[in-house]
Short mmCIF file of C-alpha atoms in Angstrom, two decimals:
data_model
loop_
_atom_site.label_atom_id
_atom_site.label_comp_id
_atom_site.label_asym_id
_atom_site.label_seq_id
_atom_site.Cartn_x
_atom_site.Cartn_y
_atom_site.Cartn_z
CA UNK U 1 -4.98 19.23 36.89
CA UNK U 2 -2.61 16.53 36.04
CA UNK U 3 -5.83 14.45 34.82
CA UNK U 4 -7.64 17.53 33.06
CA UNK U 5 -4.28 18.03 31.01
CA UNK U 6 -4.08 14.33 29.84
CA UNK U 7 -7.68 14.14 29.04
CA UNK U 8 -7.99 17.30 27.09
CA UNK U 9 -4.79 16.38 25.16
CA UNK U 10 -6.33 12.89 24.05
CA UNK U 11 -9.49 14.79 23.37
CA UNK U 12 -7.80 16.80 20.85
CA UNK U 13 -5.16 14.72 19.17
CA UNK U 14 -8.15 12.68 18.62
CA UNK U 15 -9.92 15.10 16.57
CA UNK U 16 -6.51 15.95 15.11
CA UNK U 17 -6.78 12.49 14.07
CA UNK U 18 -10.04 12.65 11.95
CA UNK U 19 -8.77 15.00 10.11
CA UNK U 20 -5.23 14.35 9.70
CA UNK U 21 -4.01 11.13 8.57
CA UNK U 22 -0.47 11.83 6.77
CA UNK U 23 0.03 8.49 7.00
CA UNK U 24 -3.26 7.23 5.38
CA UNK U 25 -3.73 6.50 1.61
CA UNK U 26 -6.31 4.37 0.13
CA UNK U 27 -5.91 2.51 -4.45
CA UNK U 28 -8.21 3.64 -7.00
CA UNK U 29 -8.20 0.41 -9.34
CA UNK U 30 -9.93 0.89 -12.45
CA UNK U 31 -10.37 -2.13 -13.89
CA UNK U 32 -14.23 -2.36 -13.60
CA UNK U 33 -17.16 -0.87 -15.70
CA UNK U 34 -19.67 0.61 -13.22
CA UNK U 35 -17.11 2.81 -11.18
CA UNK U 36 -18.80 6.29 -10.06
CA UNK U 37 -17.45 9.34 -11.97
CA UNK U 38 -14.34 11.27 -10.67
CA UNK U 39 -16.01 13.98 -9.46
CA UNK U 40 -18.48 11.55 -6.97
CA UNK U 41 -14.77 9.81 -5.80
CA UNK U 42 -13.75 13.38 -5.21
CA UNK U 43 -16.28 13.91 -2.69
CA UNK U 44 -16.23 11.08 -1.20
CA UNK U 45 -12.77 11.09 -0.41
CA UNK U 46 -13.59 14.63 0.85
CA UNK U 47 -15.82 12.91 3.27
CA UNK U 48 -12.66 10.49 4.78
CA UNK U 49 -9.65 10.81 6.77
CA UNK U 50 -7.63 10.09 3.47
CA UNK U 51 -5.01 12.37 2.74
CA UNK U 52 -3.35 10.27 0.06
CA UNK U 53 -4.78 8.39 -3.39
CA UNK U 54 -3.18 6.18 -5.30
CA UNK U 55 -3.74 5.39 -9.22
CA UNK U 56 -2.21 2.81 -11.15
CA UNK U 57 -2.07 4.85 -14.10
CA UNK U 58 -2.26 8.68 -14.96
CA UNK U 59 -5.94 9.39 -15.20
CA UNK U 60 -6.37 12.83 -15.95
CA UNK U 61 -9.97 12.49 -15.07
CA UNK U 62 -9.05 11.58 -11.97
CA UNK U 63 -6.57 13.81 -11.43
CA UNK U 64 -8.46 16.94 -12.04
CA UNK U 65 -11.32 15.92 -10.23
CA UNK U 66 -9.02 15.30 -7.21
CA UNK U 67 -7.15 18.09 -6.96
CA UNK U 68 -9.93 20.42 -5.97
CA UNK U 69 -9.04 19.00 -2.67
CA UNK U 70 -5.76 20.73 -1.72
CA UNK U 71 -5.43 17.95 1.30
CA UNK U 72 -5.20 14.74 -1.04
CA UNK U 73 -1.80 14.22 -2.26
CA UNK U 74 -1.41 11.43 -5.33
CA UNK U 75 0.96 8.42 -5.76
CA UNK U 76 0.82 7.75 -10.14
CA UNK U 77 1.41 4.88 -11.84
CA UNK U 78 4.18 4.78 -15.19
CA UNK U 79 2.47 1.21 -16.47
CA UNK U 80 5.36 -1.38 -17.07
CA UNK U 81 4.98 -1.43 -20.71
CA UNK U 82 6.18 2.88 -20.53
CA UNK U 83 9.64 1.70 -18.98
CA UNK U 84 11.32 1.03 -22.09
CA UNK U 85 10.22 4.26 -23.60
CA UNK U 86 11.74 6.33 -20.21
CA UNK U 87 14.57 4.39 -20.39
CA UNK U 88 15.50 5.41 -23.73
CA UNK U 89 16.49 8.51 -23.44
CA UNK U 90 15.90 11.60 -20.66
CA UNK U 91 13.88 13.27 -23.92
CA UNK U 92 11.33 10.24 -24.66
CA UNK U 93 10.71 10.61 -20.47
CA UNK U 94 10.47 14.33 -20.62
CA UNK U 95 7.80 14.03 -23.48
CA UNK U 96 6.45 11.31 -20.98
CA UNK U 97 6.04 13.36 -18.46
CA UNK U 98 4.66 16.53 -20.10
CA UNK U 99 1.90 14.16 -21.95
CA UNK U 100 0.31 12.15 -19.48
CA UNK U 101 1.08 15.19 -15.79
CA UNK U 102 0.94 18.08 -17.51
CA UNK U 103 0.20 19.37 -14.04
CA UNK U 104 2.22 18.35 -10.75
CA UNK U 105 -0.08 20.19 -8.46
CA UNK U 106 -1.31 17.27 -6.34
CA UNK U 107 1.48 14.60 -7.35
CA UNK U 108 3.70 13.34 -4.36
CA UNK U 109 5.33 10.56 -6.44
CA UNK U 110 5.39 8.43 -8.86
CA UNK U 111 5.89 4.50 -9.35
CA UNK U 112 7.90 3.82 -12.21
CA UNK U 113 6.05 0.16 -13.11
CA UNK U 114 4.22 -2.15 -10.64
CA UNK U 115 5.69 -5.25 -9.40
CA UNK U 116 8.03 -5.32 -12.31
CA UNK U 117 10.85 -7.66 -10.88
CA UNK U 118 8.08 -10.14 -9.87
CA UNK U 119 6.05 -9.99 -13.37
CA UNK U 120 7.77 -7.72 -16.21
CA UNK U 121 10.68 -9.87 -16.94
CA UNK U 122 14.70 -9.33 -17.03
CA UNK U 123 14.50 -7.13 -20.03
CA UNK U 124 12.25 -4.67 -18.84
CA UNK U 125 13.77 -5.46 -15.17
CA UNK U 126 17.26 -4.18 -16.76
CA UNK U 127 15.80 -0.95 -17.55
CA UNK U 128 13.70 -0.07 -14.46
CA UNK U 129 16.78 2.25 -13.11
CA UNK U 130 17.40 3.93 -15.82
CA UNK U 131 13.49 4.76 -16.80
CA UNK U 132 13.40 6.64 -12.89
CA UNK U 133 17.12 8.30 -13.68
CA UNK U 134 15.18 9.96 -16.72
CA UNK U 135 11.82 10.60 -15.40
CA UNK U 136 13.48 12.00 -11.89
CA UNK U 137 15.59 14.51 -14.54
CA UNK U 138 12.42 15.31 -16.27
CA UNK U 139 10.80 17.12 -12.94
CA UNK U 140 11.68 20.50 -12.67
CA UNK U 141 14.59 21.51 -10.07
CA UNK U 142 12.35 22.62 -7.01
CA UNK U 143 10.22 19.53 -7.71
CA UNK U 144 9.50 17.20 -4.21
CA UNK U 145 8.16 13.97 -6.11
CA UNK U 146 9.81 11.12 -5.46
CA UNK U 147 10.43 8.52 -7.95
CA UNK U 148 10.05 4.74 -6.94
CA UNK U 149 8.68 1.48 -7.85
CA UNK U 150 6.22 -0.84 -6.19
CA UNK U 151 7.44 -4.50 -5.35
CA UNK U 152 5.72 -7.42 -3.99
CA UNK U 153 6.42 -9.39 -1.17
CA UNK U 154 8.16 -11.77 -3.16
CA UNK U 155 11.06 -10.19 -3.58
CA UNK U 156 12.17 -11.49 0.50
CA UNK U 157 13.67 -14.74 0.48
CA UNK U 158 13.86 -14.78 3.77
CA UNK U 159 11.58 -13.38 6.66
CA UNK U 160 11.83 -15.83 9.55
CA UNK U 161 12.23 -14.34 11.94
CA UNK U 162 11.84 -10.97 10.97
CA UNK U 163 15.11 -9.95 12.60
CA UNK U 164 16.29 -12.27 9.55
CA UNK U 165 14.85 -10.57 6.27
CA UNK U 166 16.33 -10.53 3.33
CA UNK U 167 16.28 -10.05 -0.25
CA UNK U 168 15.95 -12.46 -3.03
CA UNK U 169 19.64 -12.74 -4.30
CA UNK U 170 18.15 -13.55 -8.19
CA UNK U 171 17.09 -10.06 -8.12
CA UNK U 172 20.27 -8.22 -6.51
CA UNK U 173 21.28 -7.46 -10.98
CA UNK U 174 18.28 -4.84 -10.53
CA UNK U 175 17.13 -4.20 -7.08
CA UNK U 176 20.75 -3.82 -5.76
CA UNK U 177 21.23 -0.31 -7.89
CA UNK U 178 17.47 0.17 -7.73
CA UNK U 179 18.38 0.36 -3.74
CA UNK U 180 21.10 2.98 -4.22
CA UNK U 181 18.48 5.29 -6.18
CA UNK U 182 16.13 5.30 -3.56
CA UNK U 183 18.94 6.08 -0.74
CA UNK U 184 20.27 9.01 -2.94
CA UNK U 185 17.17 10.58 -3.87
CA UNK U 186 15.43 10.06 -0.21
CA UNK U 187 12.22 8.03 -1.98
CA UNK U 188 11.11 5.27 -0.31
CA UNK U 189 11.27 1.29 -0.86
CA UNK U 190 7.27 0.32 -2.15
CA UNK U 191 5.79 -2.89 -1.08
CA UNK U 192 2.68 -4.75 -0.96
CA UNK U 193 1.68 -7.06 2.22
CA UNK U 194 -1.39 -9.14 1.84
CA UNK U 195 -1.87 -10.97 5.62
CA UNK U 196 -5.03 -12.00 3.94
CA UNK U 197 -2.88 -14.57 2.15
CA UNK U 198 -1.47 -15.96 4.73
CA UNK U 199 -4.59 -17.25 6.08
CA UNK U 200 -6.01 -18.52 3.30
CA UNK U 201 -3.08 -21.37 3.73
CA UNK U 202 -3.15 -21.50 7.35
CA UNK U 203 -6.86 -21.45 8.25
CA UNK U 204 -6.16 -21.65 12.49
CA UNK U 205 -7.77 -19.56 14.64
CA UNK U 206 -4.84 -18.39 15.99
CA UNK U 207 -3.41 -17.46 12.60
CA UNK U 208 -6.85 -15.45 12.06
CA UNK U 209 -6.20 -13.58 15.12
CA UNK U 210 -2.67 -12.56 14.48
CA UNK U 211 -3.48 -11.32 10.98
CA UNK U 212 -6.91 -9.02 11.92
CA UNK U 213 -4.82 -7.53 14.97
CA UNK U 214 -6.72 -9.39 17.50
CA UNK U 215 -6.07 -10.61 21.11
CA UNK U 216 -2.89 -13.27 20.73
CA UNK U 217 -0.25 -14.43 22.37
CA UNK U 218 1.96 -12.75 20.10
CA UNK U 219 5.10 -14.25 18.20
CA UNK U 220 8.36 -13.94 19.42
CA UNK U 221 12.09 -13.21 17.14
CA UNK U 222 14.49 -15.67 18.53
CA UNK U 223 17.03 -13.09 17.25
CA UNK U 224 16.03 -9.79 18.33
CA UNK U 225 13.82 -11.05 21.13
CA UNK U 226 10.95 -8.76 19.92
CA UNK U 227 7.40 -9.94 19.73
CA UNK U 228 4.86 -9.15 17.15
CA UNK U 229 1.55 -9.10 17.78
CA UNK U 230 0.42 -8.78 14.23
CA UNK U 231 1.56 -10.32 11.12
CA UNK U 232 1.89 -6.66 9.34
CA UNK U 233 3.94 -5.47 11.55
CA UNK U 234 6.30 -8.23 11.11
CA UNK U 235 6.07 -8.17 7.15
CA UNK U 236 7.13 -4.76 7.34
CA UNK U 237 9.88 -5.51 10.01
CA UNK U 238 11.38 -7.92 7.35
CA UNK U 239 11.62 -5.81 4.60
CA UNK U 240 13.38 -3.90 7.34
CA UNK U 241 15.81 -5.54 8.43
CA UNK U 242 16.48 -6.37 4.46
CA UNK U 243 16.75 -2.96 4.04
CA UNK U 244 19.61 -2.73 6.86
CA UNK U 245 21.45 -5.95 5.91
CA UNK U 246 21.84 -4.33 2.70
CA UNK U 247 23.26 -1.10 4.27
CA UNK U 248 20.62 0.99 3.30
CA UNK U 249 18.65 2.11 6.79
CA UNK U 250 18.10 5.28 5.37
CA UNK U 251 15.44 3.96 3.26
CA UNK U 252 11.85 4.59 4.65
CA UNK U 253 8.92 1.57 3.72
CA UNK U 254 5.66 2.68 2.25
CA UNK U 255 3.14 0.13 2.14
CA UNK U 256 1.40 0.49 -1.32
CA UNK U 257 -1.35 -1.74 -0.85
CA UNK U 258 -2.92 -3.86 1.78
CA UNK U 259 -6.39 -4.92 2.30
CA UNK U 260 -8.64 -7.59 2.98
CA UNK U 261 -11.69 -9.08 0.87
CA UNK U 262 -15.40 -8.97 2.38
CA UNK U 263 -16.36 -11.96 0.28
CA UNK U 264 -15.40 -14.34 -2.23
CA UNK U 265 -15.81 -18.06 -3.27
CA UNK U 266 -16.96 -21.33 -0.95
CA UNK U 267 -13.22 -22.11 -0.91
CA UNK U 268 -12.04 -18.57 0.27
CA UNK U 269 -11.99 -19.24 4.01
CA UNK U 270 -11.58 -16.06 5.88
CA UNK U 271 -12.98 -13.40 3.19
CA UNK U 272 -15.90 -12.46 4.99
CA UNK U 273 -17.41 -8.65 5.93
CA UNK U 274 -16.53 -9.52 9.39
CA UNK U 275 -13.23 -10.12 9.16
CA UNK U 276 -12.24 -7.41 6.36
CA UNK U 277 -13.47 -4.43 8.61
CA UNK U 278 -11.36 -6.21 11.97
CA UNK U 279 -8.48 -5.78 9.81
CA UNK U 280 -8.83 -2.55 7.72
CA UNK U 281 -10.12 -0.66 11.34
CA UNK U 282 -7.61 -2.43 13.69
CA UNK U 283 -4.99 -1.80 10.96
CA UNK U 284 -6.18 1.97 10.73
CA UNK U 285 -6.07 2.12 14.79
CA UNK U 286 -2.85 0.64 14.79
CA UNK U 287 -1.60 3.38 12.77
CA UNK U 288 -2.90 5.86 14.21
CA UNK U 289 -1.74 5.17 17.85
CA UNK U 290 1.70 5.56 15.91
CA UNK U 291 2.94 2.62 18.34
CA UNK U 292 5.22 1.88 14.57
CA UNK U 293 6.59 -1.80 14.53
CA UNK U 294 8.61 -3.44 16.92
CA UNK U 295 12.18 -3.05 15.20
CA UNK U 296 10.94 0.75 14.56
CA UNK U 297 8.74 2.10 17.06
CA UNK U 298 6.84 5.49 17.09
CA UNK U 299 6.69 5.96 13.42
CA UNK U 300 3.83 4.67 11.84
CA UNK U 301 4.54 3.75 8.14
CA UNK U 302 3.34 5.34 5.25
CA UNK U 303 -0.20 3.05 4.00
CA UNK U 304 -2.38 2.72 1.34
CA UNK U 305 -5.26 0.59 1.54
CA UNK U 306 -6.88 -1.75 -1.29
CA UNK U 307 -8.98 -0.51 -2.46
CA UNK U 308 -11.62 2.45 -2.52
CA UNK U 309 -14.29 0.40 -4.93
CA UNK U 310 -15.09 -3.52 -5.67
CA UNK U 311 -13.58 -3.80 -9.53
CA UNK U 312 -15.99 -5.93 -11.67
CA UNK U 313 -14.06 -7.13 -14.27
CA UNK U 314 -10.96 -8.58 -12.15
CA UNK U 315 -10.34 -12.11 -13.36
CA UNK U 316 -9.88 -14.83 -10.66
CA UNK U 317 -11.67 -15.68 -7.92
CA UNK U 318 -14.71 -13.70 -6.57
CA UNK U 319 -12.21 -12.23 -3.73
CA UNK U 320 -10.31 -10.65 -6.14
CA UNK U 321 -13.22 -8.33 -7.50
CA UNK U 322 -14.30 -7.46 -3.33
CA UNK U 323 -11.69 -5.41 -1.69
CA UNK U 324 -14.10 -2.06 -2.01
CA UNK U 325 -14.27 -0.40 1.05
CA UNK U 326 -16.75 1.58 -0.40
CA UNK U 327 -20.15 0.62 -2.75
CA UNK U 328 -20.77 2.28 -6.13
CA UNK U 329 -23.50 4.50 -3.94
CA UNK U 330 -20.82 6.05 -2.16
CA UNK U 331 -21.39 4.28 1.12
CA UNK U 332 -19.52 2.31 3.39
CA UNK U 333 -19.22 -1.53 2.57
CA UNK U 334 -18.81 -1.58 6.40
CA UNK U 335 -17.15 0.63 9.18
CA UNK U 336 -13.44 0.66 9.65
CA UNK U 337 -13.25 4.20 11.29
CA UNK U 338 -12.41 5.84 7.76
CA UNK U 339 -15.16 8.59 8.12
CA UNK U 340 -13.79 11.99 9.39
CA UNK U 341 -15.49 13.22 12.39
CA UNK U 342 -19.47 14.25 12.08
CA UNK U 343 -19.45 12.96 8.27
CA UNK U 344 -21.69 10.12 7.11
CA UNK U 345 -21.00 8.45 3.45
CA UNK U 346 -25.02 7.93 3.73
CA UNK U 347 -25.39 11.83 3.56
CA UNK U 348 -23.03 11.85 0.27
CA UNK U 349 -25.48 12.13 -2.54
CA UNK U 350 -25.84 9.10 -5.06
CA UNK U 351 -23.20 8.43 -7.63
CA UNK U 352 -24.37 9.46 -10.89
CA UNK U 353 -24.31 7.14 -13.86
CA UNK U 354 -21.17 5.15 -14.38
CA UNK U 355 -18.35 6.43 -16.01
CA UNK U 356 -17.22 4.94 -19.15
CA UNK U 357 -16.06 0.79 -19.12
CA UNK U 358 -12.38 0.45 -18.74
CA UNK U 359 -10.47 -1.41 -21.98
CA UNK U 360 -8.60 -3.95 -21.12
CA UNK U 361 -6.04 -5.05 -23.93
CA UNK U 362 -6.26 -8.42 -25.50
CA UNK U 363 -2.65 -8.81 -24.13
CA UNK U 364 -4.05 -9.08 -20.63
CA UNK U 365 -3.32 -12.65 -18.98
CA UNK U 366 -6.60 -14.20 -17.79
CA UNK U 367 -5.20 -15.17 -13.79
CA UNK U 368 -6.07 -18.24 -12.50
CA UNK U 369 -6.90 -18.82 -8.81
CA UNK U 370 -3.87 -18.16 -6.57
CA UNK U 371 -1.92 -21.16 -6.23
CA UNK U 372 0.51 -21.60 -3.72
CA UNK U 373 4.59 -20.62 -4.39
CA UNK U 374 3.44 -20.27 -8.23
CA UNK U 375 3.95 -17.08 -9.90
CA UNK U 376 2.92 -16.00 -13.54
CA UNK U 377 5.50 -15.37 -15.74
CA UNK U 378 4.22 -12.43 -18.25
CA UNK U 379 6.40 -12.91 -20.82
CA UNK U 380 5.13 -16.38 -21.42
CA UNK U 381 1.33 -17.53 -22.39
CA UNK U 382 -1.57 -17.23 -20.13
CA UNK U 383 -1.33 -20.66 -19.39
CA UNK U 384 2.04 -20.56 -18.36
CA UNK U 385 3.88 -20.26 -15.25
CA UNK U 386 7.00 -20.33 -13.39
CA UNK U 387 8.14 -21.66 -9.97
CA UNK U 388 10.36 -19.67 -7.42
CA UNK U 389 12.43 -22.32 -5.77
CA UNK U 390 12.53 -20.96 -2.63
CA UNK U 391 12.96 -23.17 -0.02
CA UNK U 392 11.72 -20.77 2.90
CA UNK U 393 8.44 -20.76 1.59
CA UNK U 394 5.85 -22.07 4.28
CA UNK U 395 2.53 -22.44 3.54
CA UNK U 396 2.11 -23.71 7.66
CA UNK U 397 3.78 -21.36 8.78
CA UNK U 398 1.00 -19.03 9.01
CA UNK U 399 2.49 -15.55 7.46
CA UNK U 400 2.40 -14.87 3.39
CA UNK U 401 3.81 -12.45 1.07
CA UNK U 402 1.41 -11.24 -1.41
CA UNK U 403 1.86 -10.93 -5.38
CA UNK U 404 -2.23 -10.90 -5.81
CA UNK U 405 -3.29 -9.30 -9.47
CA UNK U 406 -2.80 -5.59 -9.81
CA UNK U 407 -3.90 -3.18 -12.72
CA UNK U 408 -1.72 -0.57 -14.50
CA UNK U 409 -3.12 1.28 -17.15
CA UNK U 410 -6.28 -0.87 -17.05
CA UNK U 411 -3.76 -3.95 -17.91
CA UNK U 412 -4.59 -7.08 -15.45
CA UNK U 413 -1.76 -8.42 -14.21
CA UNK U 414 -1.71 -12.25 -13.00
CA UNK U 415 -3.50 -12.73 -9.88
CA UNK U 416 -1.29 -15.55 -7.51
CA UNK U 417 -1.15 -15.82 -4.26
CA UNK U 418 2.78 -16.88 -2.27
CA UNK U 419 3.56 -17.45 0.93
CA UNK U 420 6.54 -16.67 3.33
CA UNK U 421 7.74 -17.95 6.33
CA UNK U 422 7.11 -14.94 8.42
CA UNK U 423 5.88 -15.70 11.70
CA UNK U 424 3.82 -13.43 11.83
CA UNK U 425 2.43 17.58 -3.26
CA UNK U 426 3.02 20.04 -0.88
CA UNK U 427 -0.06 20.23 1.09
CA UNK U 428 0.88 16.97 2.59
CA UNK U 429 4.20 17.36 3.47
CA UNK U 430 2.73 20.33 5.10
CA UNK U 431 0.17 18.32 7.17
CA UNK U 432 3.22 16.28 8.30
CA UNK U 433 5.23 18.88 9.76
CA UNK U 434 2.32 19.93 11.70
CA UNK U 435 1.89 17.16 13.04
CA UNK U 436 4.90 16.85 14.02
CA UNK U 437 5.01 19.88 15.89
CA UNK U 438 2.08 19.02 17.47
CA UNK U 439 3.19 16.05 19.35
CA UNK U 440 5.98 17.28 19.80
CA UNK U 441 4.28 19.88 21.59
CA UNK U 442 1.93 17.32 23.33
CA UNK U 443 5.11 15.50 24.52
CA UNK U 444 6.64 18.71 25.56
CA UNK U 445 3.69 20.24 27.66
CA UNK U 446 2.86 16.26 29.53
CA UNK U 447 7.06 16.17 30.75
CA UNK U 448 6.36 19.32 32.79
CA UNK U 449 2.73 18.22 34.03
CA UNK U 450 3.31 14.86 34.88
#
């Protein structure tokens, strides 16, 4: 009986699994010309065990098309160059907000500027608080968005071991009262780890193993005495214990992007088909065995993956343009377990023609090929850069932070690569208290079995 009960429970949390992922999110990037229309992305994503989509800008394309699907829940981009407008008065972000959502059916939250501390300079740095104040009094009273900003990795300038994260004190003037925001308004800190990166300067086989979640030996914290057996888990345990240094363990992580190329140039070791689908599939088991991290166990964190299509008309090297999971036919670049149960992306019919080429302002910085521990400054020329002296910055040591080339509002951003020192809407919050009562439940009925 005992058996019976443990194998019927797997049986169905497993199919609860398929079609529940509350946890799972996947980027729309944009900056490409051959992209399948909205309404083909809408049924594919129908066809996935993606309950979350996030777009770097406010598409309403997009948006529409999505929300005929009451279970996918959006994360929308404010592009950095909005900020000063928001912060100038709660009026200019009202009009903001009315112009580009004038619907907040499937909206769960909105980033207020990507990577800004990394890329958009002090002055619009100084102003990232006050843009969410505004836009956060612009949503009506019963409103559940939450306001935050993505970051990358870069803003640690220290993650070894884990146990030991902490933030970059050259950005405490803005991230300090960004911090407070997020602890009094219950939104979560936004960040971007690339383990991908941390290969590419540590080529070992050992290194490749710890960041695609395969067999290792696993990494131990001298501090806490925890061991990681993947280098995500221990990015995110950084920001962590960051997080609590600073006071605020309140704050939840959400991991805005992640991902892994399936090709790129003869100098790209490690971007191979092989190796992207043993990370995106061992990363999606990992979460959903909701094992969490070793500093915060049982809680798997909130994850997007990069990205839903190959984008064309990235700058950079070939990786950059091949982090689709999916092909402009609507079919799996490879298997990573994204399918729901019973659905095949071959059955999805063929994406009609194109939709329309994205615009990318002459403003755009061309990016260069990542170079280590050097990190675009946007305020200066394309061929221009700055250097982050950060002395914990260890190419050898086998762990990176990521600060690769995003797009907001069809804008490229700079596309670098750092290391670190690691060692290593409604409907959906809806979904998640199901869940929860469901394990709960699971948990509940095994204690008097077993």
């Amino acid at each position: 009986m005992k058996r019976q009960l443990v194998a019927f429970l797997g049986f169905y949390l497993s199919l609860h699994f398929a079609a529940s992922e509350p946890f799972l999110g996947v980027n729309y990037g944009q900056v490409a010309d051959n992209l399948p229309p909205p309404s083909a992305t809408a049924r594919l994503l129908a066809s996935t065990a993606f309950q979350k989509l996030r777009l770097y800008d406010t598409n309403q394309d997009i948006i529409s098309a999505v929300e005929t699907n009451p279970s996918i829940s959006l994360l929308v981009g404010v592009a950095n160059g909005d900020i000063p407008l928001l912060a100038s008065s709660p009026s200019s972000a009202a009009s903001w907000l009315s112009s580009h959502l004038p619907s907040l059916k499937s909206i769960s939250s909105i980033s207020v500027g990507n990577e800004v501390l990394s890329f958009a300079g002090a002055s619009i740095s100084s102003q990232l608080v006050l843009a969410m104040e505004n836009l956060l009094s612009a949503l009506p009273p019963s409103s559940n968005i939450k306001i935050s900003t993505v970051h990358a990795m870069d803003i640690l300038s220290q993650s070894d071991p884990p146990s030991a994260g902490a933030f970059h004190t050259e950005y405490s003037t803005y991230l300090d009262p960004l911090l407070a925001f997020l602890n009094r308004t219950g939104s979560p800190l936004m960040i971007n780890p690339y383990p991908y990166f941390a290969y590419t300067s540590d080529t070992r086989p050992e290194t490749l193993a710890f960041c695609l979640f395969q067999p290792n030996p696993g990494r131990v914290d001298k501090n806490s005495g925890l061991t990681y057996m993947n280098m995500f888990d221990a990015q995110v345990d950084a920001v962590r214990a960051a997080l609590d240094a600073k006071g605020f363990t309140n704050v939840d992580i959400l991991v805005a992007e992640t991902g892994w190329p399936h090709s790129g140039d003869a100098n790209e070791p490690g971007a191979t088909p092989e190796n992207a689908r043993e990370y995106n599939g061992n990363l999606v088991s990992h979460l959903r065995s909701l094992a969490g991290t070793p500093r915060v166990p049982g809680k798997s964190v909130e994850t997007y993956l990069f990205a839903l299509y190959d984008e064309d008309l990235k700058p950079g090297p070939a990786s950059e343009r091949s982090f689709g999971l999916f092909s402009l036919n609507l079919t799996e670049n490879y298997e990573a377990g994204l399918l729901k149960n019973g659905s095949s992306s071959t059955n999805l019919a063929p994406a009609p023609a194109p939709g329309p080429s994205v615009s990318i302002p002459e403003t755009s910085a061309s990016a260069p090929a990542p170079v280590q521990t050097q990190i675009p400054n946007s305020q200066a020329a394309p061929t221009q850069s700055r250097t982050i002296s950060n002395p914990s910055i260890s190419p050898s040591s086998g762990c990176g932070v990521s600060v690769r080339g995003i797009e907001a509002n069809g804008t490229i951003q700079p596309a670098t690569g750092t290391d670190c020192q690691l060692p290593t809407g409604t409907a959906s919050h809806l979904s998640v208290k199901r869940f929860s009562i469901f394990i709960f439940i699971c948990h509940y009925v095994l204690s008097l079995y077993l």
